Coordinates of C-alpha atoms and ligand atoms in Angstrom, one line a residue:
M611 CA -7.1 0.6 6.2
C612 CA -6.7 0.5 9.7
G613 CA -4.5 -1.8 12.0
I614 CA -5.2 -4.3 13.9
V615 CA -2.9 -6.8 16.5
A616 CA -4.3 -9.0 19.3
I617 CA -2.5 -11.3 21.5
T618 CA -2.7 -14.4 23.7
S619 CA -0.8 -15.7 26.1
S620 CA -0.3 -18.6 28.6
N621 CA 1.0 -16.4 31.0
R622 CA -0.1 -13.3 33.1
R623 CA 2.5 -10.7 31.2
G624 CA 2.9 -7.6 33.1
D625 CA 4.3 -6.1 30.0
L626 CA 0.9 -6.5 27.8
G627 CA 0.3 -3.3 27.0
I628 CA 3.9 -2.7 26.6
L629 CA 4.1 -5.1 23.7
L630 CA 0.6 -4.0 22.2
T631 CA 2.1 -0.5 21.7
E632 CA 5.1 -1.6 20.2
A633 CA 3.1 -3.9 17.8
L634 CA 1.1 -1.0 17.2
K635 CA 3.5 1.1 16.1
K636 CA 4.4 -1.0 13.1
L637 CA 1.1 -0.3 12.1
E638 CA 1.0 3.0 12.4
Y639 CA 1.1 3.2 8.2
R640 CA -2.2 1.6 8.1
G641 CA -4.1 4.9 10.0
Y642 CA -3.2 7.2 12.5
D643 CA -6.5 8.8 13.5
S644 CA -7.1 7.6 16.8
V645 CA -5.2 4.4 19.0
G646 CA -6.5 1.9 21.5
I647 CA -6.1 -1.2 23.3
A648 CA -7.9 -3.4 25.9
V649 CA -6.8 -6.0 27.6
V650 CA -8.9 -8.8 29.9
D651 CA -6.8 -9.1 33.5
Q652 CA -7.8 -11.0 36.4
G653 CA -11.7 -11.1 35.4
N654 CA -11.7 -7.6 34.5
L655 CA -11.6 -5.3 31.2
Y656 CA -9.6 -2.4 30.8
V657 CA -9.6 0.0 27.6
A658 CA -7.5 2.7 27.0
K659 CA -7.9 4.9 23.8
N660 CA -7.5 8.4 22.6
V661 CA -6.7 10.6 19.1
G662 CA -3.0 10.8 18.3
T663 CA -0.1 8.7 17.4
V664 CA 0.6 5.4 19.1
E665 CA 3.6 7.2 21.2
S666 CA 1.2 9.8 22.7
V667 CA -1.8 8.3 23.2
A668 CA 0.2 5.2 24.9
K669 CA 2.2 8.0 27.1
S670 CA -0.8 10.0 28.0
E671 CA -3.0 6.8 28.5
N672 CA -0.9 4.9 30.3
F673 CA -0.6 1.8 28.0
A674 CA 2.3 1.0 30.1
S675 CA 0.2 0.1 33.1
L676 CA -1.9 -2.5 31.6
S677 CA -0.7 -6.3 32.3
G678 CA -3.4 -9.6 31.5
C679 CA -2.9 -12.6 29.6
V680 CA -5.2 -11.4 26.8
G681 CA -5.2 -8.0 24.8
I682 CA -6.4 -6.2 21.5
G683 CA -5.0 -3.4 19.6
H684 CA -6.4 -0.8 17.3
T685 CA -4.5 2.5 15.0
R686 CA -7.4 3.9 13.2
W687 CA -8.1 5.5 9.8
A688 CA -11.3 6.9 10.3
T689 CA -14.5 6.0 7.9
H690 CA -17.7 6.1 9.9
G691 CA -17.3 8.8 12.8
A692 CA -14.9 11.5 13.0
P693 CA -11.7 10.6 14.3
S694 CA -12.4 11.4 18.0
K695 CA -12.2 9.4 21.5
K696 CA -15.3 8.0 21.6
N697 CA -15.0 6.9 18.2
S698 CA -11.4 5.3 18.7
H699 CA -11.1 1.2 18.8
P700 CA -11.7 -0.8 20.8
H701 CA -15.8 -0.7 21.2
T702 CA -17.3 -2.5 23.8
D703 CA -21.1 -3.7 24.4
C704 CA -23.1 -2.5 27.3
A705 CA -21.7 -4.8 29.9
K706 CA -18.0 -3.5 29.1
K707 CA -17.4 -7.1 28.8
I708 CA -16.7 -7.7 25.5
A709 CA -13.8 -5.7 23.3
V710 CA -13.6 -5.5 19.5
V711 CA -11.2 -3.9 16.7
H712 CA -12.3 -3.5 13.5
N713 CA -10.7 -3.0 10.2
G714 CA -13.1 -2.0 6.7
I715 CA -16.8 -1.3 6.3
I716 CA -19.9 -3.0 8.2
E717 CA -22.2 -2.0 5.1
N718 CA -25.5 -2.8 7.0
Y719 CA -24.6 -1.3 10.2
S720 CA -27.3 0.8 10.2
E721 CA -29.9 -1.9 10.0
L722 CA -27.9 -4.0 12.6
K723 CA -28.1 -0.8 15.3
N724 CA -31.4 -0.2 14.9
F725 CA -32.0 -4.2 15.9
L726 CA -29.6 -3.8 18.9
L727 CA -31.4 -0.5 19.6
S728 CA -34.9 -1.9 19.7
R729 CA -33.5 -4.9 22.4
G730 CA -32.3 -2.4 24.6
H731 CA -28.6 -1.9 23.6
V732 CA -27.0 1.5 24.3
F733 CA -24.6 3.2 21.7
I734 CA -21.6 5.4 22.4
S735 CA -19.7 5.9 19.3
D736 CA -20.5 6.8 15.8
T737 CA -18.7 4.2 14.2
D738 CA -20.2 0.9 12.4
T739 CA -18.0 -1.4 14.5
E740 CA -19.8 -1.1 17.7
V741 CA -22.7 -3.1 16.4
V742 CA -20.5 -6.3 16.9
P743 CA -19.7 -6.2 20.7
H744 CA -23.4 -5.1 21.3
L745 CA -24.6 -8.1 18.7
I746 CA -22.2 -11.0 20.7
E747 CA -23.6 -9.5 23.5
E748 CA -27.0 -10.1 22.3
F749 CA -26.6 -13.5 21.3
K750 CA -24.5 -14.5 24.6
R751 CA -28.0 -13.1 26.3
A752 CA -30.2 -16.0 24.5
G753 CA -27.4 -18.5 25.9
L754 CA -24.8 -18.6 23.3
D755 CA -21.3 -19.2 24.4
T756 CA -18.9 -16.7 23.3
Y757 CA -17.4 -18.2 20.0
S758 CA -20.9 -19.1 19.1
A759 CA -21.7 -15.2 19.6
F760 CA -19.3 -14.2 17.9
R761 CA -19.8 -16.5 14.9
K762 CA -23.6 -15.8 14.9
A763 CA -22.5 -12.4 14.9
V764 CA -20.5 -12.4 12.1
S765 CA -22.6 -14.0 9.8
M766 CA -25.3 -11.2 9.9
L767 CA -22.2 -8.4 8.9
R768 CA -22.1 -7.2 5.4
G769 CA -19.1 -5.7 4.0
T770 CA -15.5 -6.0 3.8
F771 CA -13.7 -6.7 7.4
A772 CA -11.0 -8.1 9.8
I773 CA -12.8 -8.3 13.6
V774 CA -10.9 -9.5 16.4
A775 CA -12.7 -9.6 19.8
I776 CA -12.2 -10.8 23.3
D777 CA -14.8 -11.5 25.9
I778 CA -14.0 -11.6 29.9
D779 CA -16.5 -14.7 29.7
G780 CA -14.1 -16.1 26.7
G781 CA -11.0 -17.2 28.7
R782 CA -7.6 -16.6 26.6
K783 CA -9.8 -16.9 23.8
L784 CA -8.8 -14.3 20.5
L785 CA -12.2 -14.7 18.4
F786 CA -11.4 -13.5 14.7
T787 CA -12.4 -13.3 11.6
R788 CA -11.7 -11.7 7.9
K789 CA -13.7 -11.0 4.6
V790 CA -11.2 -9.1 2.2
S791 CA -9.5 -7.1 4.7
P792 CA -6.7 -8.7 5.5
L793 CA -5.9 -10.7 8.9
V794 CA -2.7 -13.0 9.6
V795 CA -2.6 -15.2 12.8
G796 CA 1.2 -15.6 14.2
I797 CA 1.9 -18.8 16.1
G798 CA 4.7 -18.6 18.8
S799 CA 5.9 -21.1 21.5
D800 CA 3.4 -20.4 24.1
F801 CA 1.4 -17.1 22.7
V802 CA -0.4 -16.4 19.6
L803 CA -0.7 -13.1 18.1
V804 CA -3.2 -11.7 15.3
S805 CA -2.5 -9.0 13.0
S806 CA -3.5 -7.1 9.8
D807 CA 0.2 -7.6 8.9
I808 CA 3.1 -9.3 9.5
V809 CA 5.1 -6.5 10.6
S810 CA 4.0 -6.7 14.0
I811 CA 4.2 -10.1 14.2
L812 CA 7.9 -10.9 12.9
P813 CA 9.5 -9.9 16.0
Y814 CA 8.2 -12.2 18.1
T815 CA 7.5 -15.4 15.7
D816 CA 8.2 -16.7 11.8
R817 CA 5.3 -19.0 11.7
V818 CA 2.1 -17.7 10.2
V819 CA -1.1 -18.4 9.5
V820 CA -2.8 -16.3 6.9
L821 CA -6.7 -16.0 7.4
N822 CA -8.5 -16.6 3.8
D823 CA -11.7 -14.7 3.2
D824 CA -15.1 -15.7 4.8
E825 CA -12.8 -18.0 7.6
V826 CA -13.5 -17.4 11.3
G827 CA -12.5 -19.1 14.5
Y828 CA -10.2 -18.3 17.3
A829 CA -7.0 -18.4 18.8
E830 CA -6.0 -19.6 22.4
P831 CA -2.0 -20.5 23.6
G832 CA -1.5 -23.7 22.2
R833 CA -4.4 -23.5 19.9
V834 CA -5.7 -22.5 16.8
F835 CA -9.3 -23.0 15.3
I836 CA -10.3 -21.8 12.1
E837 CA -13.2 -22.9 10.0
T838 CA -15.3 -21.4 7.1
V839 CA -18.4 -19.1 8.0
G840 CA -20.2 -22.0 6.0
G841 CA -18.9 -24.4 8.9
R842 CA -15.8 -26.4 7.3
S843 CA -13.0 -26.9 9.6
V844 CA -9.8 -25.9 8.3
D845 CA -6.7 -27.9 8.8
V846 CA -4.8 -25.4 10.5
A847 CA -1.6 -27.6 10.8
S848 CA -1.2 -27.6 7.2
R849 CA -2.1 -23.5 6.6
V850 CA 1.3 -22.9 8.6
M851 CA 3.9 -21.2 6.7
K852 CA 7.6 -19.8 7.7
V853 CA 8.3 -16.5 6.9
D854 CA 11.8 -15.0 5.7
Y855 CA 11.4 -11.5 6.2
G856 CA 14.4 -10.2 8.7
V857 CA 13.1 -8.2 11.8
E858 CA 15.7 -5.7 10.3
D859 CA 14.4 -4.7 7.4
F860 CA 11.9 -2.7 9.7
D861 CA 13.8 -0.6 11.4
K862 CA 14.5 3.3 10.0
G863 CA 18.1 3.0 10.7
P864 CA 20.2 6.1 11.1
Y865 CA 17.1 8.4 8.5
E866 CA 14.7 10.9 9.9
H867 CA 12.4 9.6 8.0
Y868 CA 11.3 6.0 6.0
M869 CA 10.9 8.4 3.4
I870 CA 14.7 9.1 2.3
K871 CA 15.7 5.7 3.6
E872 CA 13.6 4.5 0.9
I873 CA 14.7 6.4 -1.5
R874 CA 18.0 5.3 -0.9
E875 CA 17.8 2.2 -0.8
Q876 CA 16.8 2.2 -4.3
P877 CA 20.4 0.8 -5.6
Y878 CA 20.3 -2.5 -3.3
T879 CA 16.1 -3.0 -3.9
L880 CA 16.8 -2.7 -7.8
N881 CA 19.3 -5.6 -7.2
Q882 CA 17.0 -7.2 -5.1
T883 CA 14.0 -7.3 -8.0
L884 CA 16.2 -7.9 -10.6
S885 CA 18.4 -10.8 -9.2
G886 CA 14.9 -12.3 -8.2
L887 CA 13.4 -12.0 -11.4
I888 CA 16.8 -13.6 -13.1
S889 CA 16.8 -16.3 -10.4
S890 CA 13.0 -17.1 -10.0
R891 CA 13.0 -18.6 -13.4
D892 CA 9.9 -20.8 -12.8
E893 CA 7.6 -18.6 -11.5
V894 CA 8.8 -15.8 -13.9
E895 CA 8.4 -18.4 -16.9
K896 CA 4.7 -19.1 -15.5
S897 CA 3.7 -15.2 -16.0
L898 CA 6.1 -15.0 -19.2
K899 CA 3.6 -18.4 -21.0
L900 CA 0.6 -16.3 -19.6
L901 CA 1.5 -13.2 -21.3
E902 CA 2.7 -14.5 -24.1
S903 CA -0.5 -16.5 -25.0
A904 CA -2.5 -13.2 -24.1
D905 CA -4.9 -12.1 -26.5
S906 CA -5.2 -8.6 -25.1
I907 CA -3.0 -7.6 -22.1
Y908 CA -4.3 -5.4 -19.3
I909 CA -2.9 -3.8 -16.5
V910 CA -4.1 -2.7 -13.9
G911 CA -3.2 -0.7 -10.2
A912 CA -3.9 1.7 -7.9
G913 CA -2.2 5.3 -7.2
S914 CA 1.4 5.1 -7.5
S915 CA 0.9 1.2 -8.8
Y916 CA -1.5 2.4 -11.6
Y917 CA 1.7 4.8 -12.8
A918 CA 3.9 2.1 -12.8
S919 CA 1.1 0.3 -15.0
L920 CA 0.7 3.1 -17.1
L921 CA 4.6 2.9 -17.5
G922 CA 4.7 -0.8 -18.5
S923 CA 1.4 -0.5 -20.6
L924 CA 3.2 2.2 -22.5
Y925 CA 6.5 0.2 -22.7
F926 CA 4.9 -3.1 -23.8
R927 CA 3.1 -0.7 -26.6
Y928 CA 6.7 0.3 -27.3
L929 CA 7.3 -3.0 -28.0
G930 CA 4.3 -4.3 -30.0
F931 CA 2.4 -5.8 -27.4
R932 CA -1.2 -4.7 -27.0
A933 CA -1.5 -3.9 -23.3
Q934 CA -4.2 -1.1 -21.6
A935 CA -3.3 0.1 -18.6
L936 CA -6.4 0.4 -16.3
V937 CA -7.0 2.5 -12.9
S938 CA -8.3 -0.3 -10.4
S939 CA -11.1 1.4 -9.0
E940 CA -12.3 2.6 -12.5
A941 CA -11.8 -0.6 -13.9
T942 CA -14.9 -2.5 -13.6
P943 CA -16.7 -0.7 -16.9
Y944 CA -13.9 -1.4 -18.8
L945 CA -12.9 -4.9 -17.8
R946 CA -16.7 -5.9 -19.4
G947 CA -14.5 -6.0 -22.6
V948 CA -12.0 -9.0 -21.1
R949 CA -12.5 -12.3 -22.5
P950 CA -10.9 -15.7 -21.5
G951 CA -7.9 -15.7 -23.5
D952 CA -6.8 -11.9 -22.3
V953 CA -4.3 -11.7 -19.0
V954 CA -4.9 -9.2 -16.2
V955 CA -1.7 -7.9 -14.8
V956 CA -2.4 -6.6 -11.2
V957 CA 0.2 -4.3 -9.6
S958 CA 0.0 -4.1 -6.0
Q959 CA 2.6 -3.5 -3.6
S960 CA 0.7 -4.6 -0.2
G961 CA -1.7 -7.2 -2.5
E962 CA -4.6 -6.1 -0.4
T963 CA -5.6 -2.9 -2.1
I964 CA -9.3 -3.5 -2.4
D965 CA -10.2 -1.7 -5.5
T966 CA -7.2 -4.1 -7.3
L967 CA -8.3 -7.3 -5.9
L968 CA -12.0 -6.7 -6.7
A969 CA -10.8 -5.8 -10.5
M970 CA -8.7 -9.0 -10.3
R971 CA -11.5 -11.1 -9.4
E972 CA -13.7 -10.0 -12.0
S973 CA -11.1 -10.3 -14.5
A974 CA -10.9 -14.0 -13.4
K975 CA -15.1 -14.2 -13.2
R976 CA -14.9 -13.2 -17.1
G977 CA -11.9 -16.0 -17.6
A978 CA -8.9 -14.0 -17.9
R979 CA -5.9 -15.6 -16.0
V980 CA -4.3 -12.9 -13.9
V981 CA -0.6 -12.3 -13.3
A982 CA 0.1 -10.4 -10.3
I983 CA 3.5 -8.4 -9.0
V984 CA 3.6 -7.8 -5.2
N985 CA 5.6 -7.1 -2.4
N986 CA 4.1 -9.4 -0.4
P987 CA 3.9 -12.9 -1.4
L988 CA 1.3 -13.7 1.3
S989 CA -1.1 -11.2 0.1
T990 CA -4.6 -12.3 -0.9
I991 CA -4.1 -10.7 -4.4
A992 CA -0.7 -12.7 -4.8
R993 CA -2.5 -15.9 -3.5
E994 CA -5.5 -15.7 -5.6
S995 CA -3.9 -14.8 -8.7
D996 CA -2.5 -17.4 -11.8
A997 CA 1.2 -16.7 -11.3
Y998 CA 3.1 -13.9 -9.3
V999 CA 6.3 -12.1 -9.6
Y1000 CA 7.2 -11.2 -6.1
M1001 CA 9.4 -7.5 -6.3
K1002 CA 11.5 -8.5 -3.4
S1003 CA 11.9 -4.8 -2.2
G1004 CA 11.7 -5.4 1.3
P1005 CA 8.9 -3.4 3.5
E1006 CA 8.2 -0.1 2.4
I1007 CA 6.8 1.8 5.8
C1008 CA 6.6 5.5 4.8
V1009 CA 3.0 6.0 3.1
A1010 CA 4.2 7.3 -0.2
A1011 CA 5.7 4.5 -2.7
T1012 CA 9.3 5.4 -3.7
K1013 CA 11.3 2.3 -3.9
T1014 CA 8.2 -0.2 -4.7
F1015 CA 7.2 1.8 -7.3
T1016 CA 10.1 2.0 -9.6
S1017 CA 10.8 -2.3 -8.7
Q1018 CA 7.5 -2.6 -10.2
V1019 CA 8.4 -0.4 -13.2
L1020 CA 11.5 -2.8 -13.0
V1021 CA 9.4 -5.9 -13.0
L1022 CA 7.3 -4.8 -15.6
S1023 CA 9.9 -3.9 -18.1
Y1024 CA 11.4 -7.1 -17.6
L1025 CA 8.9 -8.8 -18.7
G1026 CA 8.1 -6.9 -21.8
L1027 CA 11.6 -7.1 -22.4
A1028 CA 11.7 -11.1 -22.2
M1029 CA 8.1 -11.3 -24.1
T1030 CA 10.2 -10.4 -27.2
R1031 CA 12.2 -13.4 -27.2
D1032 CA 15.1 -11.3 -28.5
S1033 CA 18.4 -12.4 -27.2
H1034 CA 20.1 -9.8 -28.4
R1035 CA 17.9 -6.9 -27.7
I1036 CA 17.3 -8.6 -24.2
E1037 CA 21.4 -9.3 -23.3
A1038 CA 22.1 -5.8 -24.4
S1039 CA 19.6 -4.6 -22.1
L1040 CA 20.0 -6.7 -19.0
R1041 CA 23.7 -5.5 -19.4
A1042 CA 22.4 -1.7 -18.8
L1043 CA 20.3 -3.2 -16.3
R1044 CA 22.6 -5.0 -13.9
R1045 CA 24.1 -1.2 -13.6
L1046 CA 21.0 0.0 -12.0
P1047 CA 22.8 0.2 -8.8
E1048 CA 25.7 1.9 -9.4
I1049 CA 23.5 4.5 -11.9
T1050 CA 20.7 5.1 -9.2
A1051 CA 23.4 5.5 -6.3
S1052 CA 24.9 8.5 -8.9
M1053 CA 21.6 10.0 -9.8
I1054 CA 20.9 10.3 -6.0
S1055 CA 24.1 12.3 -5.5
S1056 CA 23.9 14.0 -8.4
T1057 CA 20.5 15.4 -8.1
E1058 CA 20.0 16.0 -4.2
N1059 CA 21.2 19.4 -4.3
A1060 CA 19.1 20.4 -6.9
A1061 CA 16.3 18.6 -5.0
R1062 CA 16.7 21.2 -2.0
K1063 CA 17.0 24.0 -4.1
V1064 CA 13.9 23.4 -6.3
A1065 CA 12.2 22.2 -3.1
K1066 CA 13.3 26.2 -2.1
K1067 CA 11.3 27.7 -4.9
I1068 CA 8.1 25.0 -5.0
S1069 CA 7.8 25.4 -1.0
T1070 CA 6.4 28.5 -1.2
E1071 CA 3.9 28.0 -4.4
H1072 CA 0.3 26.7 -4.5
S1073 CA 0.9 25.3 -7.6
V1074 CA 2.9 23.1 -9.7
Y1075 CA 2.6 21.2 -13.0
Y1076 CA 4.5 18.2 -14.0
L1077 CA 4.9 18.0 -17.9
G1078 CA 6.6 15.1 -19.9
R1079 CA 5.4 13.2 -23.6
A1080 CA 5.0 9.3 -23.7
F1081 CA 7.2 8.0 -21.4
G1082 CA 7.8 11.2 -19.7
Y1083 CA 3.8 11.5 -19.0
P1084 CA 3.5 8.7 -16.1
I1085 CA 6.6 9.6 -14.5
S1086 CA 5.5 13.1 -14.2
A1087 CA 2.1 11.6 -12.6
E1088 CA 4.0 9.8 -10.4
A1089 CA 6.4 12.5 -9.5
A1090 CA 2.6 15.1 -8.9
L1091 CA 1.3 12.1 -6.7
K1092 CA 4.5 12.5 -4.7
M1093 CA 4.8 16.3 -4.5
K1094 CA 0.5 16.2 -3.2
E1095 CA 1.5 13.6 -1.2
V1096 CA 3.9 14.2 0.9
A1097 CA 4.2 18.5 0.6
Y1098 CA 0.6 19.1 0.1
V1099 CA 1.5 21.1 -3.1
H1100 CA -1.2 21.3 -5.7
A1101 CA 1.1 19.2 -8.5
E1102 CA -1.4 18.4 -11.3
A1103 CA 0.7 16.3 -14.2
Y1104 CA -0.2 16.5 -17.7
P1105 CA 1.0 15.2 -21.1
A1106 CA 3.1 18.0 -22.3
G1107 CA 1.1 18.6 -25.5
E1108 CA -1.9 18.6 -24.2
S1109 CA -1.2 21.1 -21.5
K1110 CA -2.0 23.6 -24.2
H1111 CA -5.8 22.5 -24.6
G1112 CA -7.1 24.0 -21.5
P1113 CA -3.8 24.1 -18.1
I1114 CA -1.9 26.6 -19.9
A1115 CA -4.7 29.3 -18.8
L1116 CA -3.2 28.8 -15.7
V1117 CA 0.4 29.8 -16.2
A1118 CA 1.6 33.4 -15.5
S1119 CA 5.1 34.9 -14.1
G1120 CA 6.8 32.5 -11.9
F1121 CA 4.3 29.6 -12.0
P1122 CA 6.6 26.3 -11.6
V1123 CA 6.3 24.0 -14.6
V1124 CA 8.4 21.1 -14.1
F1125 CA 9.1 18.7 -17.6
T1126 CA 10.9 15.9 -17.8
I1127 CA 12.5 14.3 -21.1
V1128 CA 13.0 11.1 -21.2
G1129 CA 14.9 10.5 -24.2
E1130 CA 12.3 8.4 -26.5
L1131 CA 9.1 9.2 -28.2
D1132 CA 8.9 12.6 -27.0
E1133 CA 11.2 15.0 -29.4
L1134 CA 8.5 17.5 -30.2
I1135 CA 8.5 18.4 -25.8
E1136 CA 11.0 21.5 -26.7
G1137 CA 8.0 23.1 -28.2
N1138 CA 6.3 23.2 -25.2
I1139 CA 8.9 24.2 -23.1
E1140 CA 9.1 27.3 -25.3
E1141 CA 5.1 27.8 -24.8
M1142 CA 5.7 27.5 -20.8
K1143 CA 8.7 30.2 -21.0
A1144 CA 6.8 32.3 -23.4
R1145 CA 3.7 32.8 -20.8
G1146 CA 6.4 33.6 -18.0
A1147 CA 6.6 30.2 -16.6
Y1148 CA 9.5 29.1 -14.0
V1149 CA 10.7 25.9 -16.1
I1150 CA 12.6 23.3 -14.9
T1151 CA 13.8 20.6 -16.8
Y1152 CA 14.9 17.2 -15.9
A1153 CA 16.5 15.8 -19.0
P1154 CA 19.6 13.5 -20.1
S1155 CA 22.6 15.3 -20.7
D1156 CA 22.1 14.4 -24.7
R1157 CA 18.8 16.1 -24.8
I1158 CA 19.7 18.9 -23.2
T1159 CA 19.7 21.5 -26.4
S1160 CA 20.5 25.5 -26.3
T1161 CA 16.4 25.6 -26.8
V1162 CA 16.1 23.7 -23.2
E1163 CA 18.7 25.9 -22.0
R1164 CA 17.2 29.1 -22.9
N1165 CA 14.0 28.3 -22.3
S1166 CA 14.8 26.7 -18.7
D1167 CA 15.1 28.4 -15.5
L1168 CA 17.2 25.5 -14.2
V1169 CA 18.1 22.3 -16.1
I1170 CA 19.1 19.1 -14.4
P1171 CA 20.7 16.7 -16.5
L1172 CA 19.8 12.9 -16.0
P1173 CA 22.5 10.1 -16.7
Q1174 CA 22.0 9.1 -20.8
V1175 CA 21.2 5.8 -20.4
L1176 CA 19.4 3.0 -22.5
L1177 CA 15.6 3.8 -22.4
E1178 CA 14.5 0.8 -19.7
V1179 CA 17.0 2.0 -17.4
S1180 CA 15.7 5.2 -17.5
L1181 CA 12.1 4.0 -16.9
V1182 CA 13.1 2.7 -14.2
T1183 CA 15.6 5.7 -12.7
Y1184 CA 14.1 8.8 -13.5
V1185 CA 11.5 9.2 -11.3
I1186 CA 14.1 9.1 -8.7
P1187 CA 15.0 12.7 -8.7
H1188 CA 11.3 13.7 -8.5
Q1189 CA 11.1 11.5 -5.3
L1190 CA 13.8 13.6 -3.6
L1191 CA 12.2 16.9 -4.8
A1192 CA 8.9 15.8 -3.3
Y1193 CA 10.5 14.6 0.3
Y1194 CA 12.8 17.9 0.3
T1195 CA 9.3 20.2 0.0
S1196 CA 8.0 17.9 2.6
I1197 CA 10.7 18.8 4.9
E1198 CA 11.1 22.6 3.7
R1199 CA 7.2 22.9 4.7
G1200 CA 7.7 21.6 7.8
Y1201 CA 6.3 18.3 7.4
N1202 CA 6.3 14.7 8.5
P1203 CA 6.6 12.8 4.9
D1204 CA 5.9 9.5 6.1
R1205 CA 2.8 10.3 7.7
P1206 CA 0.9 12.4 5.5
R1207 CA -2.8 13.6 6.4
N1208 CA -5.8 11.6 5.6
L1209 CA -3.8 8.7 3.8
A1210 CA -3.2 4.8 4.4
K1211 CA -0.6 2.9 3.1
T1212 CA -3.3 -0.1 2.3
V1213 CA -6.5 1.0 1.3
T1214 CA -8.9 -1.6 2.3
V1215 CA -11.9 0.4 1.8
F1216 CA -14.1 1.4 -1.5
Ligands
LIG2733 O1 -0.7 -1.7 -2.2 P1 -0.5 -0.7 -4.0 O2 0.5 -0.9 -4.4 O3 -1.6 -1.4 -4.1 O4 -1.2 0.8 -3.4 C1 -1.8 1.4 -4.1 C2 -1.7 2.8 -3.8 O5 -2.9 2.6 -2.9 C3 -0.3 3.6 -3.5 O6 0.2 3.5 -4.3 C4 -0.5 5.1 -3.5 O7 -1.5 5.7 -4.1 C5 0.5 5.3 -2.5 N1 0.6 6.1 -1.2 C6 1.6 6.4 -3.3 O8 2.6 6.7 -3.2

């Protein structure tokens, strides 16, 4: 996690500190424990950093006063060492000539630190990162130039990392390397930017080079040099790509939070996803061909992407295909059963989640073909897959996934549907899916008041159950994840029938239980609603109008009607009222839903 940004410019920039601040604001979703920048100006290194948000630290540490030609910035999600000023990046060497920012984990840092301590280096922080500037310093002392010292230092690191360094003696060079954690180089007319994410590059240039694992190099205005750690130089010109996102996609617009903006965008984003699926025939066909040839299908993801995988795998099975969903961080033992001939579908909004990436690599090693579903076609997962589907949901800034979850489910449903090659069924479903924009818009407006009302009740509770059967269970699981993430209410999802096998013990008078009825394969749910009511639960039921029977009415304290739609449409949309509920509960409890504590948008550490 953590966000890195760096710039080298041919002119001395009086606004260097401001520029780094603006770029860091766009990376804050990657971590918000602390913030820091370092610049080289007229032969001196200046470092400013502290605990807090980009805005508050930039103000308190006066980032705006920093000028120069070259600078680096960092927003931190703490791994080694508590969030504190001394542990904030950038970190420096003993002589305060070299500054380093890092995303990832250096596994062998203790061993390297002991070596450096024995060589007389003095450490200030508790981080793994601090070994890097000292290693560079050590190799410079031995006579190497800045780049050679950097290269040698990074060759000694084990773990996952994206690193950028600057050195007073290195002129305008930004030194960089990457192993697993992402790093992108943006090339401008008289500047070069290096960042963890193109979001902070796009306002300045749309020409980018995505670094591959085990590449190392440097950038200075007018020149980008990249080689592999093995010493093979890279033809940079052939790797330059043009990105077609608009900068405006990253704005919050009139909304108070990105979360509500992204929830409300779903009529549009689902339309984008569906149009992309229909118009990008070749890419989608490639994925379909692989899926159709599969002996077994595994669908792998983390967090919300896992729940989308679960929903997708259930739908595949419903259609008669063999499919199994796996949590990526737990996938390894299950992947032992993967054989050549199997297909692994990798679901990841960012395309950079390390657990998912490793599960993907493990599958490929075992001979499986990989189909990825991503929201970033430049991501590592997209680039390493055999075929990928680009969701086209636009940038999702809120840490909690909303619009990308519904797009993931739409892609999986579309792929499942297309695999049936049943033209009548496909045509009928597509007719219904084309109405997603209007159905989604009306679902948002018709359930928003209920979300506000239920939020008032749940905001005073410690715990809530989310229950559903069959398709209703993964939707409940995603709903509960949203509630935990943004409102910090303990929310547990259970298959409704399974709740009798233990969880019901917790239910006492007034305990909130949220049911989601989807309308297929969940006929027995009414009994589960009755059981909860009989124990005094406060029952909230989300159900399509044709499933609001007298039993449901009688046993629910509140019934929220959902539109009665085709299964494929309900799979995509029935989570949306729950997204609204989590959002309003977070607001009711006085939190910022965009920045849940302890979380980062993209998890690039194990
Ligand atoms: O980028 P990915 O889809 O691979 O991310 C996976 C999870 O980290 C992500 O879905 C996470 O659970 C979100 N915070 C959910 O809201």
